[in-house]
Coordinates of C-alpha atoms in Angstrom, one line a residue:
X349 CA -36.6 6.6 -14.7
X350 CA -33.5 6.5 -12.6
X351 CA -32.6 4.1 -9.6
X352 CA -33.8 6.7 -7.5
X353 CA -37.1 7.2 -8.9
X354 CA -37.7 3.6 -9.3
X355 CA -37.0 3.2 -5.5
X356 CA -39.2 5.8 -4.6
X357 CA -42.2 4.7 -6.5
X358 CA -41.8 1.3 -5.4
X359 CA -41.7 2.0 -1.7
X360 CA -44.5 4.7 -1.2
X361 CA -47.1 2.4 -0.4
X362 CA -45.2 0.8 2.6
X363 CA -44.2 4.3 3.9
X364 CA -47.7 5.8 3.5
X365 CA -48.4 2.9 6.2
X366 CA -45.9 4.2 8.3
X367 CA -47.0 7.9 7.8
X368 CA -50.7 7.8 7.7
X369 CA -51.1 7.9 11.4
X370 CA -49.0 11.3 11.5
X371 CA -51.0 14.0 12.6
X372 CA -50.3 17.9 13.1
X373 CA -50.9 17.9 16.5
X374 CA -47.9 15.9 17.5
X375 CA -45.8 18.3 19.9
X376 CA -42.8 19.7 19.3
X377 CA -41.1 18.5 22.3
X378 CA -41.9 14.6 21.6
X379 CA -40.1 15.1 18.5
X380 CA -37.3 16.8 20.0
X381 CA -36.7 14.0 22.3
X382 CA -36.6 11.5 19.6
X383 CA -34.2 13.7 17.9
X384 CA -32.0 14.0 20.9
X385 CA -31.5 10.4 20.9
X386 CA -30.9 9.7 17.6
X387 CA -28.1 12.6 17.3
X388 CA -26.7 10.9 20.5
X389 CA -26.7 7.5 18.7
X390 CA -24.7 8.5 15.6
X391 CA -22.7 10.8 17.6
X392 CA -21.4 7.6 19.5
X393 CA -21.1 5.8 16.0
X394 CA -24.2 3.4 16.5
X395 CA -25.6 4.0 12.9
X396 CA -27.7 0.7 13.0
X397 CA -29.2 1.7 16.3
X398 CA -30.2 5.2 15.0
X399 CA -31.8 3.6 12.1
X400 CA -33.9 0.9 14.5
X401 CA -34.7 4.1 16.6
X402 CA -36.0 5.9 13.8
X403 CA -38.2 3.0 13.0
X404 CA -39.6 3.0 16.5
X405 CA -40.2 6.6 16.2
X406 CA -42.6 6.0 13.2
X407 CA -44.5 3.2 15.0
X408 CA -44.7 5.6 17.9
X409 CA -46.9 7.8 15.8
X410 CA -44.2 10.8 16.0
X411 CA -43.4 13.0 12.8
X412 CA -39.9 13.4 11.7
X413 CA -39.1 16.6 10.9
X414 CA -36.0 18.6 9.2
X415 CA -33.7 17.9 12.1
X416 CA -34.5 14.0 12.4
X417 CA -33.9 13.6 8.5
X418 CA -30.0 14.6 8.6
X419 CA -29.2 12.3 11.4
X420 CA -31.2 9.3 9.7
X421 CA -29.6 9.9 6.3
X422 CA -26.1 10.0 7.6
X423 CA -26.9 6.8 9.2
X424 CA -27.9 5.2 5.8
X425 CA -25.0 6.8 4.0
X426 CA -22.3 5.6 6.8
X427 CA -23.9 2.1 6.6
X428 CA -24.1 2.3 2.5
X429 CA -27.7 1.3 2.7
X430 CA -29.0 2.7 -0.5
X431 CA -32.7 1.1 -0.3
X432 CA -32.9 2.3 3.0
X433 CA -32.0 5.6 1.9
X434 CA -34.5 6.1 -0.9
X435 CA -37.3 5.0 1.4
X436 CA -36.0 7.8 3.9
X437 CA -36.3 10.1 0.9
X438 CA -39.8 9.2 0.1
X439 CA -40.6 10.1 4.2
X440 CA -39.0 13.7 3.2
X441 CA -41.0 14.3 0.3
X442 CA -44.3 13.2 2.3
X443 CA -43.4 15.3 5.1
X444 CA -42.4 18.3 3.1
X445 CA -38.8 18.7 4.3
X446 CA -37.3 18.4 1.1
X447 CA -36.4 22.4 0.6
X448 CA -34.6 22.3 3.9
X449 CA -31.0 22.7 3.1
X450 CA -29.5 20.1 5.6
X451 CA -31.8 17.5 4.6
X452 CA -31.1 18.4 1.0
X453 CA -27.4 18.1 1.7
X454 CA -28.1 14.9 3.6
X455 CA -29.7 13.3 0.6
X456 CA -26.9 14.4 -1.8
X457 CA -24.1 13.2 0.3
X458 CA -26.1 9.8 0.7
X459 CA -26.2 9.1 -3.1
X460 CA -22.7 10.0 -3.4
X461 CA -21.5 7.5 -0.8
X462 CA -23.8 5.2 -2.1
X463 CA -22.3 5.4 -5.9
X464 CA -25.4 6.9 -7.2
X465 CA -23.9 9.9 -8.2
X466 CA -25.9 10.7 -11.1
X467 CA -29.0 10.6 -8.3
X468 CA -27.0 13.2 -6.3
X469 CA -26.2 15.6 -9.4
X470 CA -30.1 15.5 -10.2
X471 CA -31.3 16.4 -6.8
X472 CA -29.0 19.2 -6.9
X473 CA -30.0 20.6 -10.1
X474 CA -33.8 20.1 -9.3
X475 CA -33.4 22.4 -6.2
X476 CA -33.0 26.3 -6.9
X477 CA -31.9 26.3 -3.1
X478 CA -29.2 23.8 -3.6
X479 CA -27.3 26.0 -6.3
X480 CA -26.8 28.8 -3.7
X481 CA -25.9 26.8 -0.7
X482 CA -22.2 25.8 0.2
X483 CA -23.2 22.9 2.2
X484 CA -25.0 21.4 -0.9
X485 CA -22.1 22.0 -3.2
X486 CA -19.5 20.4 -0.7
X487 CA -21.7 17.4 -0.4
X488 CA -21.7 17.1 -4.4
X489 CA -18.0 17.8 -4.6
X490 CA -17.1 15.1 -2.3
X491 CA -19.7 13.0 -4.0
X492 CA -17.9 13.2 -7.3
X493 CA -14.3 12.7 -6.1
X494 CA -15.7 9.6 -4.2
X495 CA -16.8 8.2 -7.0
X496 CA -13.6 8.9 -9.1
X497 CA -15.0 11.7 -11.1
X498 CA -12.8 14.2 -10.2
X499 CA -13.0 16.6 -13.3
X500 CA -16.8 16.8 -12.4
X501 CA -16.1 17.7 -8.9
X502 CA -13.5 20.4 -10.1
X503 CA -15.9 21.8 -12.6
X504 CA -18.5 22.1 -9.9
X505 CA -15.7 24.0 -7.5
X506 CA -15.2 26.4 -10.5
X507 CA -18.9 27.1 -10.9
X508 CA -18.9 27.6 -7.1
X509 CA -16.4 30.4 -7.5
X510 CA -17.8 31.7 -10.8
X511 CA -21.3 32.3 -8.9
X512 CA -19.9 33.7 -6.0
X513 CA -20.8 30.6 -3.7
X514 CA -18.8 30.9 -0.5
X515 CA -16.0 28.1 -0.3
X516 CA -14.8 26.6 2.8
X517 CA -12.6 24.3 4.4
X518 CA -15.0 21.5 3.8
X519 CA -15.2 22.3 0.1
X520 CA -11.6 21.9 0.0
X521 CA -11.3 18.6 2.2
X522 CA -13.8 17.3 -0.5
X523 CA -11.8 18.1 -3.4
X524 CA -8.1 17.4 -2.2
X525 CA -8.4 13.6 -2.3
X526 CA -8.9 13.6 -6.0
X527 CA -5.6 15.3 -6.3
X528 CA -3.5 12.4 -5.2
X529 CA -2.3 11.3 -8.7
X530 CA 1.4 12.1 -9.2
X531 CA -0.1 13.4 -12.8
X532 CA -2.1 15.9 -10.8
X533 CA 0.7 17.3 -9.3
X534 CA 0.5 20.7 -11.0
X535 CA -3.2 20.9 -10.3
X536 CA -2.4 20.1 -6.9
X537 CA 0.0 23.0 -6.2
X538 CA -2.5 25.5 -7.9
X539 CA -5.1 24.4 -5.5
X540 CA -2.6 24.6 -2.7
X541 CA -2.1 28.5 -3.6
X542 CA -5.8 29.0 -3.8
X543 CA -5.9 27.7 -0.3
X544 CA -3.2 30.1 1.0
X545 CA -4.8 33.1 -0.4
X546 CA -8.2 32.1 1.1
X547 CA -6.7 32.0 4.7
X548 CA -8.2 28.2 4.6
X549 CA -4.4 26.6 5.2
X550 CA -4.8 27.5 8.6
X551 CA -7.5 25.0 9.5
X552 CA -5.7 21.8 10.8
X553 CA -7.9 19.5 8.8
X554 CA -7.0 21.3 5.5
X555 CA -3.3 21.4 6.5
X556 CA -2.9 17.8 7.0
X557 CA -5.0 17.1 3.9
X558 CA -2.5 19.0 1.7
X559 CA 0.3 17.5 3.4
X560 CA -1.0 13.8 2.5
X561 CA -2.2 15.3 -1.2
X562 CA 1.7 15.7 -1.8
X563 CA 2.8 12.3 -0.4
X564 CA 0.4 10.6 -2.4
X565 CA 1.6 12.6 -5.5
X566 CA 5.1 11.0 -4.8
X567 CA 6.2 14.7 -4.0
X568 CA 8.2 14.0 -0.8
X569 CA 10.0 16.8 -1.2
X570 CA 7.1 19.3 -1.5
X571 CA 5.8 17.6 1.5
X572 CA 8.4 17.6 3.7
X573 CA 8.9 21.4 2.9
X574 CA 5.2 22.0 4.1
X575 CA 5.4 20.0 7.0
X576 CA 8.5 21.7 8.0
X577 CA 6.6 25.0 7.7
X578 CA 3.8 23.9 10.0
X579 CA 4.3 25.7 13.4
X580 CA 2.8 23.4 15.5
X581 CA 2.4 19.9 14.6
X582 CA 0.3 17.6 16.0
X583 CA 0.0 13.8 16.2
X584 CA -2.0 13.4 12.9
X585 CA 0.7 15.8 11.1
X586 CA 3.6 13.5 12.0
X587 CA 1.6 10.4 11.1
X588 CA 1.0 11.8 7.7
X589 CA 4.6 12.7 6.9
X590 CA 6.0 9.4 8.5
X591 CA 3.4 7.1 6.7
X592 CA 4.0 9.1 3.4
X593 CA 7.7 8.3 3.7
X594 CA 7.2 4.7 4.4
X595 CA 4.7 4.2 1.8
X596 CA 6.8 6.0 -1.0
X597 CA 10.0 3.7 -0.1
X598 CA 11.7 6.5 1.6
X599 CA 12.2 3.9 5.0
X600 CA 15.4 5.7 6.1
X601 CA 13.9 9.1 6.1
X602 CA 10.8 7.9 8.0
X603 CA 12.9 6.5 10.6
X604 CA 15.0 9.6 10.9
X605 CA 11.8 11.9 11.4
X606 CA 10.4 9.2 14.0
X607 CA 13.6 9.8 15.9
X608 CA 12.8 13.6 15.5
X609 CA 9.2 12.6 16.7
X610 CA 10.4 11.1 19.9
X611 CA 12.5 13.6 20.5
X612 CA 9.4 16.2 20.4
X613 CA 7.9 14.3 23.3
X614 CA 5.1 13.3 21.8
X615 CA 3.4 9.8 22.1
X616 CA 3.1 7.6 19.2
X617 CA -0.4 6.0 18.1
X618 CA -0.7 2.5 16.1
X619 CA -0.7 4.5 13.0
X620 CA 2.5 6.3 13.7
X621 CA 4.2 2.8 14.5
X622 CA 2.7 0.8 11.6
X623 CA 4.3 3.2 9.6
X624 CA 7.8 2.9 11.5
X625 CA 7.6 -0.8 11.3
X626 CA 6.8 -0.8 7.6
X627 CA 10.3 1.2 7.2
X628 CA 12.2 -1.3 9.7
X629 CA 10.7 -4.2 7.1
X630 CA 11.8 -2.4 4.2
X631 CA 15.5 -1.6 5.7
X632 CA 16.0 -4.9 7.5
X633 CA 16.1 -2.6 10.6
X634 CA 15.2 -5.4 13.2
X635 CA 16.9 -3.7 16.2
X636 CA 14.5 -0.8 15.7
X637 CA 11.7 -3.0 15.2
X638 CA 12.5 -4.7 18.4
X639 CA 12.4 -1.5 20.3
X640 CA 9.0 -0.7 18.7
X641 CA 7.7 -4.2 19.7
X642 CA 8.9 -3.6 23.1
X643 CA 6.8 -0.4 23.4
X644 CA 4.0 -1.8 22.0
X645 CA 3.9 -4.5 24.5
X646 CA 3.6 -1.9 27.4
X647 CA 1.1 0.1 25.7
X648 CA -2.8 0.1 25.7
X649 CA -2.7 -1.1 22.1
X650 CA -0.7 -4.3 22.5
X651 CA -3.6 -6.4 21.3
X652 CA -3.9 -3.9 18.1
X653 CA -4.5 -6.5 15.0
X654 CA -2.6 -3.8 12.4
X655 CA 0.2 -3.4 14.8
X656 CA 0.5 -7.2 15.1
X657 CA 0.3 -7.8 11.6
X658 CA 2.8 -5.2 10.9
X659 CA 5.2 -6.9 13.6
X660 CA 4.9 -10.1 11.8
X661 CA 5.7 -8.8 8.1
X662 CA 9.0 -6.8 9.9
X663 CA 10.2 -10.0 11.5
X664 CA 9.7 -11.8 8.1
X665 CA 11.3 -9.4 6.1
X666 CA 14.3 -9.0 8.5
X667 CA 14.8 -12.4 8.2
X668 CA 13.6 -13.9 11.6
X669 CA 11.0 -16.3 10.4
X670 CA 10.9 -17.9 13.9
X671 CA 9.9 -14.9 15.7
X672 CA 7.3 -13.9 12.9
X673 CA 6.0 -17.4 13.3
X674 CA 5.9 -17.0 17.2
X675 CA 3.9 -13.8 17.0
X676 CA 1.3 -15.1 14.3
X677 CA 0.6 -18.3 16.6
X678 CA -0.1 -15.9 19.7
X679 CA -2.8 -13.7 17.8
X680 CA -6.2 -14.7 19.2
X681 CA -7.7 -12.9 16.0
X682 CA -5.8 -13.9 12.7
X683 CA -7.7 -12.1 9.9
X684 CA -6.6 -11.9 6.2
X685 CA -3.8 -9.5 6.4
X686 CA -2.0 -11.9 9.1
X687 CA -2.4 -14.9 7.0
X688 CA -0.9 -12.9 4.2
X689 CA 2.1 -11.5 5.9
X690 CA 3.2 -15.1 7.3
X691 CA 2.5 -16.7 4.0
X692 CA 4.6 -13.6 2.1
X693 CA 7.3 -14.2 4.8
X694 CA 7.8 -18.0 3.9
X695 CA 7.5 -17.2 0.3
X696 CA 10.4 -14.9 0.4
X697 CA 12.7 -17.1 2.9
X698 CA 12.1 -19.9 -0.4
X699 CA 10.1 -21.9 2.0
X700 CA 7.4 -22.5 -0.6
X701 CA 6.1 -25.7 1.0
X702 CA 5.1 -24.4 4.3
X703 CA 3.6 -21.1 2.6
X704 CA 1.3 -23.2 0.8
X705 CA 0.2 -25.4 4.0
X706 CA -0.6 -22.2 5.6
X707 CA -2.4 -21.0 2.5
X708 CA -4.6 -24.2 2.6
X709 CA -4.7 -23.8 6.2
X710 CA -6.3 -20.4 6.0
X711 CA -8.9 -21.8 3.5
X712 CA -9.6 -24.6 6.1
X713 CA -10.4 -21.5 8.8
X714 CA -12.9 -20.2 6.4
X715 CA -10.9 -17.0 5.8
X716 CA -11.9 -16.1 2.1
X717 CA -8.9 -15.1 0.0
X718 CA -8.3 -11.9 -1.7
X719 CA -5.9 -10.8 -4.4
X720 CA -3.0 -10.0 -2.3
X721 CA -2.9 -13.1 -0.6
X722 CA -2.8 -14.8 -3.9
X723 CA 0.2 -12.9 -5.0
X724 CA 1.7 -14.0 -1.8
X725 CA 1.2 -17.9 -2.6
X726 CA 2.0 -17.7 -6.3
X727 CA 5.5 -15.6 -5.6
X728 CA 6.0 -18.4 -3.0
X729 CA 5.6 -21.2 -5.8
X730 CA 7.6 -19.3 -7.9
X731 CA 10.6 -18.8 -5.6
X732 CA 10.5 -22.6 -4.6
X733 CA 10.0 -23.9 -8.1
X734 CA 6.6 -25.4 -7.3
X735 CA 5.5 -24.8 -10.9
X736 CA 2.4 -27.0 -11.0
X737 CA 0.9 -26.1 -7.6
X738 CA 1.3 -22.6 -8.4
X739 CA -0.5 -23.1 -11.7
X740 CA -3.2 -24.8 -9.6
X741 CA -3.9 -21.7 -7.2
X742 CA -4.1 -19.5 -10.2
X743 CA -6.7 -21.3 -12.0
X744 CA -8.3 -21.8 -8.6
X745 CA -8.4 -18.1 -8.3
X746 CA -11.4 -17.8 -10.8
X747 CA -13.1 -21.5 -10.6
X748 CA -13.2 -21.7 -6.9
X749 CA -13.0 -18.3 -5.4
X750 CA -14.8 -16.3 -8.1
X751 CA -11.5 -13.9 -8.2
X752 CA -10.6 -12.2 -11.6
X753 CA -6.6 -12.3 -11.9
X754 CA -5.2 -8.9 -12.2
X755 CA -1.8 -8.0 -13.8
X756 CA 0.0 -8.5 -10.6
X757 CA -1.1 -12.2 -10.5
X758 CA -0.3 -12.7 -14.3
X759 CA 3.3 -11.6 -13.5
X760 CA 3.6 -14.0 -11.1
X761 CA 2.6 -16.8 -13.3
X762 CA 4.9 -15.5 -16.1
X763 CA 7.6 -15.8 -13.5
X764 CA 6.8 -19.1 -12.4
X765 CA 6.7 -20.6 -15.8
X766 CA 9.9 -18.6 -16.9
X767 CA 12.2 -19.6 -14.2
X768 CA 11.0 -23.5 -14.7
X769 CA 12.1 -22.8 -18.3
X770 CA 8.6 -22.8 -20.1
X771 CA 9.2 -19.6 -21.7
X772 CA 7.0 -20.3 -24.6
X773 CA 3.8 -21.1 -22.2
X774 CA 5.0 -17.8 -20.3
X775 CA 4.7 -15.8 -23.5
X776 CA 1.5 -17.5 -24.6
X777 CA 0.2 -16.5 -21.1
X778 CA 0.9 -12.8 -21.9
X779 CA -0.8 -13.0 -25.2
X780 CA -4.2 -14.4 -23.8
X781 CA -4.3 -11.8 -21.0
X782 CA -7.5 -10.1 -20.7
X783 CA -6.0 -7.2 -20.0
X784 CA -3.1 -4.9 -21.4
X785 CA 0.0 -6.4 -20.0
X786 CA 2.2 -4.1 -17.9
X787 CA 5.7 -3.5 -17.2
X788 CA 6.1 -6.3 -14.5
X789 CA 4.6 -8.9 -16.8
X790 CA 7.2 -8.2 -19.5
X791 CA 9.8 -7.6 -17.0
X792 CA 9.1 -10.8 -15.5
X793 CA 9.5 -12.7 -19.0
X794 CA 12.8 -10.6 -19.6
X795 CA 14.2 -12.0 -16.1
X796 CA 13.0 -15.3 -17.4
X797 CA 15.0 -15.0 -20.5
X798 CA 18.0 -14.0 -19.2
X799 CA 17.9 -16.8 -16.5
X800 CA 17.8 -19.4 -19.6
X801 CA 20.0 -17.4 -22.0
X802 CA 16.9 -16.7 -24.4
X803 CA 18.2 -13.6 -26.3
X804 CA 15.4 -13.6 -29.0
X805 CA 12.4 -13.5 -26.6
X806 CA 14.5 -11.4 -24.2
X807 CA 14.7 -8.5 -27.1
X808 CA 10.9 -9.1 -27.6
X809 CA 10.3 -8.5 -23.7
X810 CA 12.4 -5.6 -23.6
X811 CA 10.8 -3.7 -26.8
X812 CA 7.7 -4.1 -24.8
X813 CA 8.7 -3.2 -21.2
X814 CA 10.9 0.0 -22.2
X815 CA 7.8 1.5 -24.0
X816 CA 5.8 1.2 -20.6
X817 CA 8.7 1.9 -18.5
X818 CA 11.3 3.8 -20.2
X819 CA 13.0 4.9 -17.4
X820 CA 13.2 1.6 -15.1
X821 CA 17.0 1.1 -15.1
X822 CA 16.8 -2.4 -14.2
X823 CA 15.3 -3.9 -17.6
X824 CA 18.5 -2.4 -19.3
X825 CA 20.8 -3.9 -17.0
X826 CA 19.0 -7.3 -17.4
X827 CA 19.1 -7.1 -20.8
X828 CA 23.0 -5.8 -20.8
X829 CA 23.9 -8.7 -18.4
X830 CA 22.4 -11.1 -20.8
X831 CA 24.1 -10.0 -23.7
X832 CA 27.4 -10.3 -21.3
X833 CA 26.8 -13.7 -20.8
X834 CA 26.3 -14.7 -24.6
X835 CA 29.2 -12.5 -25.5
X836 CA 27.1 -10.3 -27.7
X837 CA 29.5 -7.0 -27.7
X838 CA 26.9 -5.4 -30.1
X839 CA 24.1 -5.8 -28.2
X840 CA 25.9 -4.4 -24.9
X841 CA 26.7 -1.3 -26.9
X842 CA 23.5 -0.8 -28.2
X843 CA 21.9 -0.9 -24.6
X844 CA 24.6 1.5 -23.3
X845 CA 23.9 4.1 -26.2
X846 CA 20.0 3.7 -25.2
X847 CA 20.8 4.6 -21.7
X848 CA 23.2 7.2 -22.4
X849 CA 20.6 9.1 -25.0
X850 CA 18.0 8.8 -22.2
X851 CA 20.3 9.9 -19.4
X852 CA 19.9 7.0 -17.4
X853 CA 22.5 5.9 -14.8
X854 CA 22.6 2.3 -13.0
X855 CA 22.2 3.3 -9.3
X856 CA 25.1 1.7 -7.0
X857 CA 24.7 -1.5 -5.3
X858 CA 25.0 -1.6 -1.8
X859 CA 24.9 -4.0 1.3
X860 CA 24.8 -3.4 4.8
X861 CA 24.7 -5.1 8.0
X862 CA 23.2 -4.0 11.4
X863 CA 25.2 -4.1 14.6
X864 CA 24.9 -2.3 17.7
X865 CA 21.9 -0.4 16.6
X866 CA 23.7 0.9 13.6
X867 CA 23.5 0.0 9.5
X868 CA 27.1 -0.3 8.3
X869 CA 26.6 0.3 4.7
X870 CA 29.0 -1.1 2.0
X871 CA 29.5 -0.3 -1.8
X872 CA 31.3 -2.2 -4.3
X873 CA 35.1 -1.3 -3.7
X874 CA 34.4 0.2 -0.6
X875 CA 37.6 1.8 1.4
X876 CA 35.6 4.5 3.3
X877 CA 34.7 2.1 6.2
X878 CA 36.8 2.9 9.6
X879 CA 37.8 -1.0 9.8
X880 CA 38.6 -1.1 5.8
X881 CA 42.0 -2.6 6.3
X882 CA 40.7 -5.3 8.6
X883 CA 37.9 -6.3 6.5
X884 CA 40.2 -6.6 3.3
X885 CA 42.5 -8.8 5.4
X886 CA 39.4 -11.0 6.4
X887 CA 38.8 -11.3 2.3
X888 CA 41.8 -12.3 1.6
X889 CA 41.7 -15.1 4.3
X890 CA 38.5 -16.2 3.1
X891 CA 39.4 -16.2 -0.6
X892 CA 42.4 -18.5 0.6
X893 CA 40.0 -20.9 2.1
X894 CA 37.6 -21.2 -0.5
X895 CA 40.2 -21.0 -3.4
X896 CA 38.2 -18.2 -5.6
X897 CA 39.1 -14.4 -5.8
X898 CA 36.7 -11.6 -4.3
X899 CA 38.0 -9.2 -6.6
X900 CA 36.0 -8.8 -9.9
X901 CA 37.5 -8.0 -13.5
X902 CA 37.5 -4.2 -12.5
X903 CA 39.5 -5.2 -9.1
X904 CA 36.6 -4.1 -7.0
X905 CA 35.0 -6.5 -4.6
X906 CA 31.1 -6.5 -4.5
X907 CA 29.5 -5.2 -1.4
X908 CA 27.7 -8.3 0.2
X909 CA 31.3 -9.9 0.4
X910 CA 32.7 -6.5 2.4
X911 CA 29.4 -6.5 4.6
X912 CA 29.9 -10.4 5.4
X913 CA 33.7 -9.9 6.2
X914 CA 33.0 -7.3 8.3
X915 CA 30.4 -9.1 10.1
X916 CA 32.4 -12.2 10.7
X917 CA 34.7 -9.6 12.2
X918 CA 32.2 -8.0 14.5
X919 CA 30.0 -10.8 15.6
X920 CA 30.6 -14.1 18.1
X921 CA 31.2 -17.3 16.8
X922 CA 28.3 -19.0 15.7
X923 CA 26.0 -16.0 15.6
X924 CA 23.8 -15.9 12.5
X925 CA 24.6 -12.8 10.1
X926 CA 22.2 -11.0 8.2
X927 CA 22.9 -8.8 5.1
X928 CA 20.5 -6.8 3.1
X929 CA 21.2 -6.0 -0.4
X930 CA 19.7 -3.7 -2.6
X931 CA 20.3 -5.5 -6.0
X932 CA 20.2 -9.2 -6.7
X933 CA 22.9 -11.3 -5.7
X934 CA 25.1 -12.1 -8.6
X935 CA 26.2 -16.1 -9.3
X936 CA 29.9 -15.4 -8.2
X937 CA 28.8 -13.8 -5.1
X938 CA 26.2 -16.7 -4.3
X939 CA 28.8 -19.2 -4.9
X940 CA 31.2 -17.5 -2.5
X941 CA 28.7 -17.1 0.1
X942 CA 27.9 -20.8 -0.1
X943 CA 31.6 -21.9 0.2
X944 CA 32.2 -19.3 3.0
X945 CA 29.3 -20.9 5.0
X946 CA 30.6 -24.2 4.7
X947 CA 34.5 -23.5 6.0
X948 CA 33.6 -21.0 9.1
X949 CA 30.5 -23.1 10.0
X950 CA 28.0 -20.0 10.0
X951 CA 24.5 -19.5 9.0
X952 CA 24.2 -16.4 6.6
X953 CA 21.1 -14.9 5.4
X954 CA 21.0 -12.5 2.6
X955 CA 18.0 -10.5 1.5
X956 CA 17.7 -9.1 -2.1
X957 CA 14.5 -7.1 -3.2
X958 CA 12.9 -10.0 -4.1
X959 CA 13.7 -12.8 -1.6
X960 CA 16.2 -14.3 1.4
X961 CA 19.0 -16.7 0.9
X962 CA 19.6 -18.8 3.7
X963 CA 23.3 -20.3 3.4
X964 CA 24.5 -22.9 5.6
X965 CA 27.0 -25.9 5.2
X966 CA 27.7 -24.7 1.6
X967 CA 24.2 -24.8 0.6
X968 CA 21.6 -22.1 -0.1
X969 CA 17.8 -22.3 0.7
X970 CA 17.1 -21.4 -2.8
X971 CA 18.7 -24.2 -4.2
X972 CA 20.2 -22.4 -6.7
X973 CA 16.9 -21.6 -7.9
X974 CA 17.2 -18.1 -8.1

């Protein structure tokens, strides 16, 4: 007996009580009046009120009909109430409405949305009418996609075409969300071809869904080509492309597209601005973020919690923790994302104690933690060297909060132990993981081995990580740098041969400093900046002051030193300087910036891919624990 059958059997007596006074003499007008009220409630999103009214309808003696059930079933589906849904199913059977197409569709959709997809399929198969109706196919296709059974949904789609059942825009909208894995890109393109040949690409919703499909398949080129070919772009179209760029790490492209969006004369909504703020956070483009904040403050959505959370994250990741904390303090409603943003911000800035304090404050405020906030606090402990505290939080996930740690949490713990020099414990944690370690976990161990110059364990970690992520150039660079530090020329050559055979090339390191609304970008040995001559003169003066040379063995100056020299030339005395770097700060540059911060009496903030370094009076906030 299926779950549905059991629920139907157990509720029949209860339903008979409600329906025993239903008589055929009830007038159509009375039922129509109830149906009108029910439809109006669902139209306005009042789904619980709809079900309450349905119960009143039964108590009044009115008999539900084929126009009543689709509305009530939709309310159960939206509210994820499978038991109430099975009770309604019994009503459907008792009133003889089970063969009505839209009732049948409502039932299939209900079971699909409530994760009883097998029952939905059983309903479909038991009804000869269902197998001829597009609406029933659409409900089941969408149900399969929703339940991560895309292959079954696709087979049903093929069955539709084979039997000659009409495919419409709703069919496509139900199927496309299942094509959002990068591995399904070829199929996604084939589906797009079918949509175009069928003339369904003219449907606005289908067009936006196709655009989102390409974005989620990480195919930004195809997404942008499709976007550019859309003749009339509505707000949702712009949002799909801007958000797609932001989510896939194409922050510069997201901001450039937003600039075109503004030029089009359209007004953004919170979805647009969240994508833009996320890109500002990624790039450290605080000036653009500040303009967005002003726009938000003068808009009707200035109290939107998602926007305010995005602002907190943006300011924290742009190095302005004071502003991030100020925004956090002014929130009238702090949700879990708000706490995660501010905790993660302090963690990135190396202020682990404050991050831990905020986490504990969140628990006292009765906010239930989830996986992402534990990643933030574990990462904060790792960056600040709070090993025992971090291990305590990791254990508390299971014992106190009933959460199962995922690979991302194990990666944090391996990093936590590894940075503290406990490489054996870190390796043991990996060996006892309940799931297969991913690349990030082995990468964390490799990074720790590089810090502590443990070649044997580094080679073991490297062998694992390149099997999982063979094209991640960062891991090859880590091992090569370790071999360089221990003067292992044979190892360096071996890594270089592997990179050459796999056609991997290390991307250039770059740093940038935002000045007067423009990002000034530098690469190692850069001579292309209009003020290059003045920058190198400034570097020579700094070298004399701190008694070190800015030029490496190849004669090139690292990008962060060039950015700092330019910033000193371009800013007022005493002004804080924030530099963003795409690669980790090397040891020589870290020492150089510490010394410069003391002799010029300036505060420097340097952000690398994982954290911030605050330099002041010859000291770094990371306490050299980097």
